[in-house]
PDB file of C-alpha atoms in Angstrom:
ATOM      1  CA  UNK A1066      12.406   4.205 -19.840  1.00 43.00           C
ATOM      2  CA  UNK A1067      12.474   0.374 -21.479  1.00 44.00           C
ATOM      3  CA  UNK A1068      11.212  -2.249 -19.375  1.00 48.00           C
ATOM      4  CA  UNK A1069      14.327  -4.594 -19.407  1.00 57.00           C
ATOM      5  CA  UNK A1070      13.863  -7.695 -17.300  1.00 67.00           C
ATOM      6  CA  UNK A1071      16.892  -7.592 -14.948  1.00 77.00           C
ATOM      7  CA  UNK A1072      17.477  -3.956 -15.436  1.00 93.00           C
ATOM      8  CA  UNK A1073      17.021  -1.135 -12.242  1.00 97.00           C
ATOM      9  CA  UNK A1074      17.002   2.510 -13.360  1.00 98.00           C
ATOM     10  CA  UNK A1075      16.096   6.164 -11.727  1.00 98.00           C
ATOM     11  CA  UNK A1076      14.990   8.642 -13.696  1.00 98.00           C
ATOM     12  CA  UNK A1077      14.717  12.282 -12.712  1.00 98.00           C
ATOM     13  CA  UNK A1078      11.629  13.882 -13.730  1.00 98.00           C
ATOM     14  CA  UNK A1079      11.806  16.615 -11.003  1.00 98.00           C
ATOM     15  CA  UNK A1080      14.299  18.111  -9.069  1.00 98.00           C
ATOM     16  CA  UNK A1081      13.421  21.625  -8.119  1.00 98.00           C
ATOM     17  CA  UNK A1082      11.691  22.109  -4.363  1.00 97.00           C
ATOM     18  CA  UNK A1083       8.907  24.799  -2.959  1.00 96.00           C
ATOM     19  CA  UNK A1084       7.640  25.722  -5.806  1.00 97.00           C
ATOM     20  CA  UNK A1085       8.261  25.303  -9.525  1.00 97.00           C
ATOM     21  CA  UNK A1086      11.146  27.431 -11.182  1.00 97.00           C
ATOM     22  CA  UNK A1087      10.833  27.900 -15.208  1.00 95.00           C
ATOM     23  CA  UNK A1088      13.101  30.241 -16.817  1.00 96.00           C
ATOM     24  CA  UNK A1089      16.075  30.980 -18.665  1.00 97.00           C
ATOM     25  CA  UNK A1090      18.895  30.339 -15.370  1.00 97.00           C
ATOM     26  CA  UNK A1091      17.298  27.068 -14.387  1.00 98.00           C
ATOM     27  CA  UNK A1092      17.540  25.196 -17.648  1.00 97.00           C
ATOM     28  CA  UNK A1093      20.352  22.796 -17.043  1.00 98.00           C
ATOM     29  CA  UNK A1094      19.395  21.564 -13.688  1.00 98.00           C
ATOM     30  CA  UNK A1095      15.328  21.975 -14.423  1.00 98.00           C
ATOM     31  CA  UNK A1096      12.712  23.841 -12.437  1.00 98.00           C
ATOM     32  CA  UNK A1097      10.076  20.624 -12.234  1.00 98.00           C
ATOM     33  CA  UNK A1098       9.025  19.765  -8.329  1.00 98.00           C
ATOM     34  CA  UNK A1099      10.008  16.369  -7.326  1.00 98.00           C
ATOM     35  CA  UNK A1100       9.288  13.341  -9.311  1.00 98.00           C
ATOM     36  CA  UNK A1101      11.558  10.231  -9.185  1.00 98.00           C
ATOM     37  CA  UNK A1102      10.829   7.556 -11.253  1.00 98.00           C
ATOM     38  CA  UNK A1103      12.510   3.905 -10.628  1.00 98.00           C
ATOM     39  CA  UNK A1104      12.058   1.278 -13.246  1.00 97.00           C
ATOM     40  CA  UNK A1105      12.611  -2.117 -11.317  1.00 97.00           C
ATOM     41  CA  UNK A1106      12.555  -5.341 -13.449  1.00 95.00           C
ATOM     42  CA  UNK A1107       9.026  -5.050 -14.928  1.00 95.00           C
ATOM     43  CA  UNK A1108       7.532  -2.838 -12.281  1.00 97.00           C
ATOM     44  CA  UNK A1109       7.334   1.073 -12.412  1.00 98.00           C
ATOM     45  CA  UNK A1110       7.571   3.129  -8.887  1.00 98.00           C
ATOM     46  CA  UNK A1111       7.084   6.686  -8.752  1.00 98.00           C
ATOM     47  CA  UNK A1112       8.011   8.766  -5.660  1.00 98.00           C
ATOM     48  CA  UNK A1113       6.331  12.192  -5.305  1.00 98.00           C
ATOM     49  CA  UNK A1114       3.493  13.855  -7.444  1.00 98.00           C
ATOM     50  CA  UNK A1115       5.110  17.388  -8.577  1.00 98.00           C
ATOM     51  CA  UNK A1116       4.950  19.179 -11.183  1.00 98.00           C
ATOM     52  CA  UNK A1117       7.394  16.895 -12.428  1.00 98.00           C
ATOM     53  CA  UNK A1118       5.163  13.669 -12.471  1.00 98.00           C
ATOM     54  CA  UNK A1119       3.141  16.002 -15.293  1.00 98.00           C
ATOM     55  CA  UNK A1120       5.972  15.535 -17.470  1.00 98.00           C
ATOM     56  CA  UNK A1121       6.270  11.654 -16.859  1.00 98.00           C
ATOM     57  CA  UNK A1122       2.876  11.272 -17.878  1.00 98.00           C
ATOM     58  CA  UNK A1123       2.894  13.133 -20.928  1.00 98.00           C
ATOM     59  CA  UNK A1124       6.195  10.489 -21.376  1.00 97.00           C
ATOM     60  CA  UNK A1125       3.727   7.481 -20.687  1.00 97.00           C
ATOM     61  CA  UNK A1126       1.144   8.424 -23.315  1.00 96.00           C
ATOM     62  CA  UNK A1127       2.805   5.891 -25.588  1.00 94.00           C
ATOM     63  CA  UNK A1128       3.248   3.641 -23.619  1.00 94.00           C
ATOM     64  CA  UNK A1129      -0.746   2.953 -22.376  1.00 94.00           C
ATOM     65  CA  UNK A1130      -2.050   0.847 -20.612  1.00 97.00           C
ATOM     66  CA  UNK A1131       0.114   1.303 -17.535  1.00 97.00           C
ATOM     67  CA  UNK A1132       0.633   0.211 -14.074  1.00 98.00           C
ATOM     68  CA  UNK A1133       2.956   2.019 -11.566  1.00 98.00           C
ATOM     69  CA  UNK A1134       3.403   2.116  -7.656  1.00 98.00           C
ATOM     70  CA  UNK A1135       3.576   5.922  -6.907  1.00 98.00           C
ATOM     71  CA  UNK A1136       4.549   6.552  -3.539  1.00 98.00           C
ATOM     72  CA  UNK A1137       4.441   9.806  -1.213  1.00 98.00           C
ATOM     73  CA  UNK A1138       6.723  11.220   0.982  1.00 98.00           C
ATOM     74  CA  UNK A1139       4.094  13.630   2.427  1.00 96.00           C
ATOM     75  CA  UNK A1140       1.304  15.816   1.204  1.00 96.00           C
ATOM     76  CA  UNK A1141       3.053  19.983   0.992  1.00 96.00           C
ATOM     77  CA  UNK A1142       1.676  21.171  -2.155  1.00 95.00           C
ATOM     78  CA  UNK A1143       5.374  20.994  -4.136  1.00 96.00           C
ATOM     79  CA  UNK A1144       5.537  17.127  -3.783  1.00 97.00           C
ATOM     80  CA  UNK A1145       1.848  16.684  -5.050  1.00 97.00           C
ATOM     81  CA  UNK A1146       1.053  19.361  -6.985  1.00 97.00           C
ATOM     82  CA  UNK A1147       1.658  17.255 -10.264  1.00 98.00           C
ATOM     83  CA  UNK A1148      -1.327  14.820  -9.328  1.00 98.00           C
ATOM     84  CA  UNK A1149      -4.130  16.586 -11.039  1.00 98.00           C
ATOM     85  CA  UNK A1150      -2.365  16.912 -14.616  1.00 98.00           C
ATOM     86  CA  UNK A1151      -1.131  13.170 -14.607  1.00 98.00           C
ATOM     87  CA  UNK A1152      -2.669  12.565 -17.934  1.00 98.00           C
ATOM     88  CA  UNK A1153      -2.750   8.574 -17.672  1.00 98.00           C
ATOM     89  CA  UNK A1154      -4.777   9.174 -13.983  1.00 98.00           C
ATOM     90  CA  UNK A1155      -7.739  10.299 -16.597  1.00 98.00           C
ATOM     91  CA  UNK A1156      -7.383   7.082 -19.080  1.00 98.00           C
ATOM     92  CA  UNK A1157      -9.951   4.299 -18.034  1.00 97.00           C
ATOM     93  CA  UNK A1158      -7.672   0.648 -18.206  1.00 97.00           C
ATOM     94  CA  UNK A1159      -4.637   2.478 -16.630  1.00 98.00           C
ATOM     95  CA  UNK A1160      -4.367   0.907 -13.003  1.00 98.00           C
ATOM     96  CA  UNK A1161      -2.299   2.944 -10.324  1.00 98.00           C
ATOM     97  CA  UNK A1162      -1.038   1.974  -6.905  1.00 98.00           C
ATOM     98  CA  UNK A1163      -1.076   5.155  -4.489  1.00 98.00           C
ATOM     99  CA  UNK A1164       0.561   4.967  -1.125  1.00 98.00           C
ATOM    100  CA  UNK A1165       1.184   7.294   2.103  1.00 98.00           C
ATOM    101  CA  UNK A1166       1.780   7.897   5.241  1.00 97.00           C
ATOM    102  CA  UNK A1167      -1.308   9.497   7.399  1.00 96.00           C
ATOM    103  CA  UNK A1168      -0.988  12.695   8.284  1.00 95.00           C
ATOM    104  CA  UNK A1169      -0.774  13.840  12.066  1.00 94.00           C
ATOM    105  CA  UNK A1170      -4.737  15.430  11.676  1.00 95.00           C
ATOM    106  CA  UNK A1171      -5.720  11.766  10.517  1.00 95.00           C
ATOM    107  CA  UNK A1172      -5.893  12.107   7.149  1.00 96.00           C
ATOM    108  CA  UNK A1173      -5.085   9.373   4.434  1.00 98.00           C
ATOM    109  CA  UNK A1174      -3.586  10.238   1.321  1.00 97.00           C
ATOM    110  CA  UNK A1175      -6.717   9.626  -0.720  1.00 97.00           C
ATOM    111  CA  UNK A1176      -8.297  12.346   1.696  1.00 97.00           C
ATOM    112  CA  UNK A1177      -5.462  15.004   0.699  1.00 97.00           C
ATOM    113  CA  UNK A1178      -5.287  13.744  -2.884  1.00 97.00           C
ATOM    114  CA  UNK A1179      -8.965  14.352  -2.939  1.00 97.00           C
ATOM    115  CA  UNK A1180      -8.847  17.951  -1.219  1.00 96.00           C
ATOM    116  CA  UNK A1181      -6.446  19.373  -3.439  1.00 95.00           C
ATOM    117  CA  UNK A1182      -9.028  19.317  -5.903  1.00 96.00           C
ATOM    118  CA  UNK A1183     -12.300  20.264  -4.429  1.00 95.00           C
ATOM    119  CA  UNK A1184     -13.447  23.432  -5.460  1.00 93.00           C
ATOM    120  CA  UNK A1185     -12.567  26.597  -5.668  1.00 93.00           C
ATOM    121  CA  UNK A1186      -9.080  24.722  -5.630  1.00 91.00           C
ATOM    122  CA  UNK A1187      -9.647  22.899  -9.160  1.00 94.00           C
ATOM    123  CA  UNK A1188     -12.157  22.536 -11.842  1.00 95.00           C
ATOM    124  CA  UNK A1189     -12.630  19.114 -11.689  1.00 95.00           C
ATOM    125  CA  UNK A1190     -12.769  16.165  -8.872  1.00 95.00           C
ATOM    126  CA  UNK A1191     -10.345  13.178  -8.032  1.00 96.00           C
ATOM    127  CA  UNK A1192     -13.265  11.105  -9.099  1.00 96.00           C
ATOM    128  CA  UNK A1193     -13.333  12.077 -12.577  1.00 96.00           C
ATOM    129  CA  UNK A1194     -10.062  10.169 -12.936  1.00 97.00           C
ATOM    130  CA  UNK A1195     -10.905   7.288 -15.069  1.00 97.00           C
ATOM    131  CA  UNK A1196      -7.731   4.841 -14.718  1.00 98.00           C
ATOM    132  CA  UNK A1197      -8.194   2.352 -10.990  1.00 98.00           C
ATOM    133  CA  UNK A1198      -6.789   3.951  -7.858  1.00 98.00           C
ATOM    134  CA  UNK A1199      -6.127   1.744  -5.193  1.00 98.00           C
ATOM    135  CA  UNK A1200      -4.728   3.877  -1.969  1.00 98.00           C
ATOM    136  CA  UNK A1201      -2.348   2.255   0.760  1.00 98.00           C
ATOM    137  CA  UNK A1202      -2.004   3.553   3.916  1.00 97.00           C
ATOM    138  CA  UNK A1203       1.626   2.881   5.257  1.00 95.00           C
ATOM    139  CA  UNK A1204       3.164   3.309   8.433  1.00 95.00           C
ATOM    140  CA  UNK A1205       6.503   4.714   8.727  1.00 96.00           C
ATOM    141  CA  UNK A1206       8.959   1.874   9.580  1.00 95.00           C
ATOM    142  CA  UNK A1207       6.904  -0.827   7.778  1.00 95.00           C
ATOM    143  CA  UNK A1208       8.700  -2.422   4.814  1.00 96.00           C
ATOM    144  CA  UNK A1209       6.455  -2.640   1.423  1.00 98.00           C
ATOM    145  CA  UNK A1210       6.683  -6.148  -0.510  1.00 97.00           C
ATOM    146  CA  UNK A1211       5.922  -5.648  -4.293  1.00 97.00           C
ATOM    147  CA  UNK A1212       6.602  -9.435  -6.003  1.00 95.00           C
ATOM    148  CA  UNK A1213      10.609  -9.501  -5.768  1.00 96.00           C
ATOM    149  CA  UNK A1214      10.909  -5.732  -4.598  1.00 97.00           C
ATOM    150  CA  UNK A1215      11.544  -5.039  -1.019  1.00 98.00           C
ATOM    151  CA  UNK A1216      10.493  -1.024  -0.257  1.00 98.00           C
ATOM    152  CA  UNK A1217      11.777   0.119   3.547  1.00 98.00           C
ATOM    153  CA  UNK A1218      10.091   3.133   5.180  1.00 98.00           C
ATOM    154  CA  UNK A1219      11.451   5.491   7.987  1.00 98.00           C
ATOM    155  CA  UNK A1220      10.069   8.746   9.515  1.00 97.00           C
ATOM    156  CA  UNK A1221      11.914  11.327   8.694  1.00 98.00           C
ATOM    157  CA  UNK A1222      12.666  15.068  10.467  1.00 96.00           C
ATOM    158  CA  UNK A1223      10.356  17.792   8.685  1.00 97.00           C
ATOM    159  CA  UNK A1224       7.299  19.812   9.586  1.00 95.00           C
ATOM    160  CA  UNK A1225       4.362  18.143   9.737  1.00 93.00           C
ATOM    161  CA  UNK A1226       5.656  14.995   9.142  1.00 94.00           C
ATOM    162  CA  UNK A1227       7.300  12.685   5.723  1.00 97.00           C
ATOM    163  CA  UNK A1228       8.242   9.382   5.032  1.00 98.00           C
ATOM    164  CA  UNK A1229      11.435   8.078   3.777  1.00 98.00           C
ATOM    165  CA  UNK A1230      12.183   5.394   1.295  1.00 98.00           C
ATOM    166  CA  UNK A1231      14.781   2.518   0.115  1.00 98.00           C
ATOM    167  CA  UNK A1232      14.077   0.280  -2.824  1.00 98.00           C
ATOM    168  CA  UNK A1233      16.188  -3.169  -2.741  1.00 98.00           C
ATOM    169  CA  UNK A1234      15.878  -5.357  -5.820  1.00 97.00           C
ATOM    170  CA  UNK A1235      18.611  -8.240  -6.485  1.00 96.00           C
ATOM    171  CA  UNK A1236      21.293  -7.171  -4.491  1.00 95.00           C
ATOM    172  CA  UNK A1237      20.782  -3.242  -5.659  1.00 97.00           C
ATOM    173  CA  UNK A1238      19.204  -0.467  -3.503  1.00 98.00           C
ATOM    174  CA  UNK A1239      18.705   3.097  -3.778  1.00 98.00           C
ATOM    175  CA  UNK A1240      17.236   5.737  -1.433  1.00 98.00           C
ATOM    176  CA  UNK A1241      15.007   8.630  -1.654  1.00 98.00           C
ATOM    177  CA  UNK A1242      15.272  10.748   1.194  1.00 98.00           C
ATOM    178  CA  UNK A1243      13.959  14.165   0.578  1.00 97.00           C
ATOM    179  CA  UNK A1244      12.057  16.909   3.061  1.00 97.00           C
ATOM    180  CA  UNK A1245      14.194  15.645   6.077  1.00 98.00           C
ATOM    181  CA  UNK A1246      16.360  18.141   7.977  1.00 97.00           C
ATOM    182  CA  UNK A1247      19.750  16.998  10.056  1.00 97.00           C
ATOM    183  CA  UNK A1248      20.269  16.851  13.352  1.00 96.00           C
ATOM    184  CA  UNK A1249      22.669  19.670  14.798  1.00 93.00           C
ATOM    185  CA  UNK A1250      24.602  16.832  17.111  1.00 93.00           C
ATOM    186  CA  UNK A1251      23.871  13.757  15.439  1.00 94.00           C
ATOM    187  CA  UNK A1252      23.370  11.489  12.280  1.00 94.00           C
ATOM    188  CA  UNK A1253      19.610  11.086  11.793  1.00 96.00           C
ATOM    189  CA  UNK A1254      19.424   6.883  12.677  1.00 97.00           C
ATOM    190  CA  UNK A1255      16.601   6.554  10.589  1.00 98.00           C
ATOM    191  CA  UNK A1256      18.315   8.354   7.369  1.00 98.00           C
ATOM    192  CA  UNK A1257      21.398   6.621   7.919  1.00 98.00           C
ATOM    193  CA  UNK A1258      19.291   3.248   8.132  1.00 98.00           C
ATOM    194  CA  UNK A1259      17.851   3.997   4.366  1.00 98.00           C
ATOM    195  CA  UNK A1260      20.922   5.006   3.115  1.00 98.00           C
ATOM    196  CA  UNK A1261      22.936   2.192   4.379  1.00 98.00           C
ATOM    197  CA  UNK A1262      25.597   0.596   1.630  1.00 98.00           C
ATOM    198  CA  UNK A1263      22.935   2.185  -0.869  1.00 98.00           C
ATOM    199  CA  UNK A1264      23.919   2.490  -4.838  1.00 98.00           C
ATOM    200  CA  UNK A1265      22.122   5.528  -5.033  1.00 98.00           C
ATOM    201  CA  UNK A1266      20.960   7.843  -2.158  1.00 98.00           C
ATOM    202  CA  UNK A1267      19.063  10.938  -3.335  1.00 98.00           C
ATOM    203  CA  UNK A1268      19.111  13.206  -0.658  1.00 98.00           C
ATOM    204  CA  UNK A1269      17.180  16.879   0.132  1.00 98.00           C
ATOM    205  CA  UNK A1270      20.361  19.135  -0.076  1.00 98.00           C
ATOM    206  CA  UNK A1271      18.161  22.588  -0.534  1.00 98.00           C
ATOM    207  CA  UNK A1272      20.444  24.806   0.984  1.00 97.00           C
ATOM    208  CA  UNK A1273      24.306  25.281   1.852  1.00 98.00           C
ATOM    209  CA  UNK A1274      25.182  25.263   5.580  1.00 96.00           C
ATOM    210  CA  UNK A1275      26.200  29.684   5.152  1.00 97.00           C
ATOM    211  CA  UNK A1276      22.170  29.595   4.076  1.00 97.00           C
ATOM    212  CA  UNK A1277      20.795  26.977   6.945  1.00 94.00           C
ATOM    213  CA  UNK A1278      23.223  29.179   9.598  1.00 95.00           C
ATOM    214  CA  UNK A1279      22.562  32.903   8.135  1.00 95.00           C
ATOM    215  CA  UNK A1280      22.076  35.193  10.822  1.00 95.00           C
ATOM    216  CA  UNK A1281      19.812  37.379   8.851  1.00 94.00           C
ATOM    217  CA  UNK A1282      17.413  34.550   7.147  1.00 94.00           C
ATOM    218  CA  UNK A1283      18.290  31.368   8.323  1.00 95.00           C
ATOM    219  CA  UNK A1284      16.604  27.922   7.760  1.00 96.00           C
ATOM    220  CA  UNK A1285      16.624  26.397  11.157  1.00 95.00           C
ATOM    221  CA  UNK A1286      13.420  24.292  11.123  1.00 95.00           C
ATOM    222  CA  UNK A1287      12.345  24.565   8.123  1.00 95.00           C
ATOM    223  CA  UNK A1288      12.292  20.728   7.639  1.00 95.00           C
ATOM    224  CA  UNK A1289      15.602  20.776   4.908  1.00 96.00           C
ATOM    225  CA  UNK A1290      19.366  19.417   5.062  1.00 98.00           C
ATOM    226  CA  UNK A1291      22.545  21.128   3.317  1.00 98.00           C
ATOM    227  CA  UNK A1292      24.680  19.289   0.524  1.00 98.00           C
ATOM    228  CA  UNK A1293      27.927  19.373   3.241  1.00 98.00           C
ATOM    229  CA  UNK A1294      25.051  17.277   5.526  1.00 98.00           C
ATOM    230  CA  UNK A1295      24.532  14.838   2.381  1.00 98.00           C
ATOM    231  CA  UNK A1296      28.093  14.831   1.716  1.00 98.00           C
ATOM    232  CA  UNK A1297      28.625  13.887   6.177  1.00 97.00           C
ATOM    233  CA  UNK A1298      25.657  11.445   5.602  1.00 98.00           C
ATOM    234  CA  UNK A1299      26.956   9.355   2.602  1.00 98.00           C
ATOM    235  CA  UNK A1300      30.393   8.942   3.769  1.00 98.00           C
ATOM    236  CA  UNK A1301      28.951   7.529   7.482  1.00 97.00           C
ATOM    237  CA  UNK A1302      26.408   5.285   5.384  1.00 98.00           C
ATOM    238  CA  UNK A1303      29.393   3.738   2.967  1.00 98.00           C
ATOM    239  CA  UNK A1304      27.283   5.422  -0.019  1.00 98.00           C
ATOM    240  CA  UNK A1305      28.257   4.042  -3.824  1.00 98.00           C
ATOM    241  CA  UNK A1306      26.349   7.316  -5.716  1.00 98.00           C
ATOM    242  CA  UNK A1307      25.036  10.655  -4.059  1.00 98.00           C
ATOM    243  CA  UNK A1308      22.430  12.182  -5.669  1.00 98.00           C
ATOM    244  CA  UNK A1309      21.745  16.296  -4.409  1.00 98.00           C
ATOM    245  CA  UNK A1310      18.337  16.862  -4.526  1.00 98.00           C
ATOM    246  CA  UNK A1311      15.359  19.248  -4.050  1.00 98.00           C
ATOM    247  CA  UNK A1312      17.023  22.246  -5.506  1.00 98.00           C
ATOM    248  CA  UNK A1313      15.831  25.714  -3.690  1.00 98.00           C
ATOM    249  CA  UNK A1314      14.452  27.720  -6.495  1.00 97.00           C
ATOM    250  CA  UNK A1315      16.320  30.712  -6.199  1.00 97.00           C
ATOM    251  CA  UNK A1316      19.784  28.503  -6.976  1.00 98.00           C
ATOM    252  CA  UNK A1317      20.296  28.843 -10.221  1.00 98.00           C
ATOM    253  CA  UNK A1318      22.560  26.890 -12.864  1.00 98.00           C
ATOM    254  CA  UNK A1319      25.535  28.753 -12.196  1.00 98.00           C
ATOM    255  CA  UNK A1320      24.966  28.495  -8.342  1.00 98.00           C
ATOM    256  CA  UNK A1321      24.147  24.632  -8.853  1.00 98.00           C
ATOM    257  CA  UNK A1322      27.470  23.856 -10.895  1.00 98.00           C
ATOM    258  CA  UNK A1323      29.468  25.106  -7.833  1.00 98.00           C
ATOM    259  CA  UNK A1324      27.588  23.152  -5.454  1.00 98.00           C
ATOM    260  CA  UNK A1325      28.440  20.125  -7.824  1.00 98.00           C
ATOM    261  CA  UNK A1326      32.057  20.977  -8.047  1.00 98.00           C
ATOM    262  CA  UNK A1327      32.693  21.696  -4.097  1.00 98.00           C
ATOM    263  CA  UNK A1328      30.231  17.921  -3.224  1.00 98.00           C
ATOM    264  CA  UNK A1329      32.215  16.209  -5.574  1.00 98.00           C
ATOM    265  CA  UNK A1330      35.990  17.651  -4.144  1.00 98.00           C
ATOM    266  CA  UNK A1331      34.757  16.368  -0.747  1.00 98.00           C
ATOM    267  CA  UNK A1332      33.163  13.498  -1.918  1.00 98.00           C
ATOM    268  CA  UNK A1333      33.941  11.758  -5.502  1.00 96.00           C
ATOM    269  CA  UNK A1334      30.308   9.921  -5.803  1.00 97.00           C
ATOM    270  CA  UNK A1335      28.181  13.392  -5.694  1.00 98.00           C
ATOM    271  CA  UNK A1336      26.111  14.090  -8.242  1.00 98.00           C
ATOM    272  CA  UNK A1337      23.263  16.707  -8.903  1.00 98.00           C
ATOM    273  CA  UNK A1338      20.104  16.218  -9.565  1.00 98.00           C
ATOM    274  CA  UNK A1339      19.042  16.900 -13.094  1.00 98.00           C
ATOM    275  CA  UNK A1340      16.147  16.594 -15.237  1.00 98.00           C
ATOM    276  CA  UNK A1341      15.801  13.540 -17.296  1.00 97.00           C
ATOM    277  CA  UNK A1342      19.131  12.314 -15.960  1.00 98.00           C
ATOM    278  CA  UNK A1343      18.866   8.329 -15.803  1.00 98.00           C
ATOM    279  CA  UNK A1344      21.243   6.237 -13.157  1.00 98.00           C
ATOM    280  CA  UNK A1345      21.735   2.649 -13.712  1.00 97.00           C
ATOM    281  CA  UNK A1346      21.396   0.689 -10.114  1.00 97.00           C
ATOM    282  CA  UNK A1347      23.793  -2.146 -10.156  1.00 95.00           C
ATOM    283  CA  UNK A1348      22.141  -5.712  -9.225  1.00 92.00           C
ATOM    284  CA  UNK A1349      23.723  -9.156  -8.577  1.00 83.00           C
ATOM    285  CA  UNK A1350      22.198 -11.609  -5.668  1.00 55.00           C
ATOM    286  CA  UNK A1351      18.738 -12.415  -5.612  1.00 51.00           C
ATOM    287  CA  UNK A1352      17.109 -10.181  -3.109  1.00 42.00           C
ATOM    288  CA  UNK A1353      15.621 -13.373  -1.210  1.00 42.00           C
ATOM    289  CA  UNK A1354      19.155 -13.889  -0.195  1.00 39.00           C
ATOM    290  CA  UNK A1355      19.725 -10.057   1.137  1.00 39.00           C
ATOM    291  CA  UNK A1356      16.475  -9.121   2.712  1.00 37.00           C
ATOM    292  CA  UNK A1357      13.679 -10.342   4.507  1.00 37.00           C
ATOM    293  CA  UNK A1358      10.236 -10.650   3.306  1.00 34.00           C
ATOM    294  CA  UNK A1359       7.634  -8.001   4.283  1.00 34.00           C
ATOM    295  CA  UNK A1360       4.975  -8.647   6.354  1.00 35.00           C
ATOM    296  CA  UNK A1361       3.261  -5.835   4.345  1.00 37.00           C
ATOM    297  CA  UNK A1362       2.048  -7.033   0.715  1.00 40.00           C
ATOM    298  CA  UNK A1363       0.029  -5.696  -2.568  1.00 39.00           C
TER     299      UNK A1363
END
């Protein structure tokens, strides 16, 4: 992705959720957990470490030395699975900003970052990792100041807790929602408060409401929304572009298409979520005139 100064971009990396999905059905849409990358001016966020954020790195190699924000919605294994084969974590002079939510048994995300690769669980530590980790610990309705960029947080509805975000940069914004699950009577206030007037909201649309409602398997409680939720959501929150995300990995590409067609008959901005697809976020006012400034600053 070229750093281009007034330029705001998302980039797919991973789309896929639970567990990664390789094969010959799941080729359009990819099988890569979730990895979002957002180029913002000259500043590089990253949202999620799955098996998707392998493939970014191998994409950075290039590009060394690098700096980038990556940010966490929570800790289940598909969203950070990717950590430990981030190539440019190993390379001494790369510099990374890590951020997260701690979890409800008081652990930070250095802590889970750092399990996940204790043995027998990996062959080597988090501290062989030569680039500079810095770890933020965020709390969930505290907005994130990076220079110019103004990063919102919200709790969101899924077991054992996640963290929802919306970047704003010169009039643009674009939300990543994912692992939440709707409310049976209501709009979720805090998703709707992300996805406000947002350019791009990418949304966790895992399942179809016949698969949350099935009375022989159904999904109640399992911490994920439907694309008809996404599709409810966007049109309450006055959404530009709608982005469905987190893929279950038995849909395949045939299954996915028809999603896309029926979203996009019900609401013309719905999009899926592919691999390597890049969305342009439109910009205008300078954010100082849109936002306020965070109390909260790296």
């Amino acid at each position: 992705m070229s750093r281009i100064k007034n330029q705001f971009t998302v980039q797919f990396w991973g789309v896929r959720g639970s567990i990664p999905s390789p094969g010959p059905h799941t080729v359009r849409y990819g099988g890569n957990t979730p990895c979002v990358e957002m180029q913002v001016g000259d500043k590089r966020l990253i949202f999620d470490g799955g098996t998707g954020l392998h493939v970014l790195g191998q994409s950075l190699l290039h590009q060394m030395p690098i700096e980038a924000h990556l940010f966490f919605t929570h800790s289940h294994w598909d969203h950070m699975q990717g950590f430990p084969f981030f190539v440019p974590g190993f390379v001494k002079g790369n510099h990374f900003h890590i951020y997260g939510a701690i979890a409800p048994d008081g652990s930070t995300i250095e802590q889970r970052l750092n399990d996940q690769m204790l043995h027998p669980n990996f062959p080597v530590p988090l501290q062989i990792m030569q680039a500079n980790l810095h770890f933020y610990n965020i709390e969930p309705g505290q907005p994130i100041q990076i220079n110019d960029i103004t990063i919102e947080t919200a709790s969101l509805n899924h077991p054992g807790e996640a963290i929802g975000y919306r970047v704003n940069w010169l009039g643009g914004a674009a939300a990543y929602i994912t692992d939440t699950e709707h409310f049976a009577d209501r709009v979720d206030e805090n998703v709707l408060w992300l996805s406000r007037n947002a350019d791009i909201l990418i949304y966790d649309s895992t399942y179809t409401d016949e698969e949350y409602h099935s009375p022989k398997s159904p999904k109640i409680g399992w911490g994920h929304s439907t694309w008809q939720e996404a599709v409810k959501l966007a049109k309450a929150a006055n959404v530009k572009t709608l982005v469905i995300y987190h893929h279950d990995p038995a849909h395949n590409d045939d299954f996915l298409d028809s999603v896309g067609e029926q979203a996009a008959l019900q609401f013309p901005g719905a999009i899926m979520a592919r691999e390597g697809m890049v969305l342009q976020v439109p910009t205008s006012v300078p954010l100082s005139e849109s936002f306020p400034v965070s109390k909260f600053s790296v």
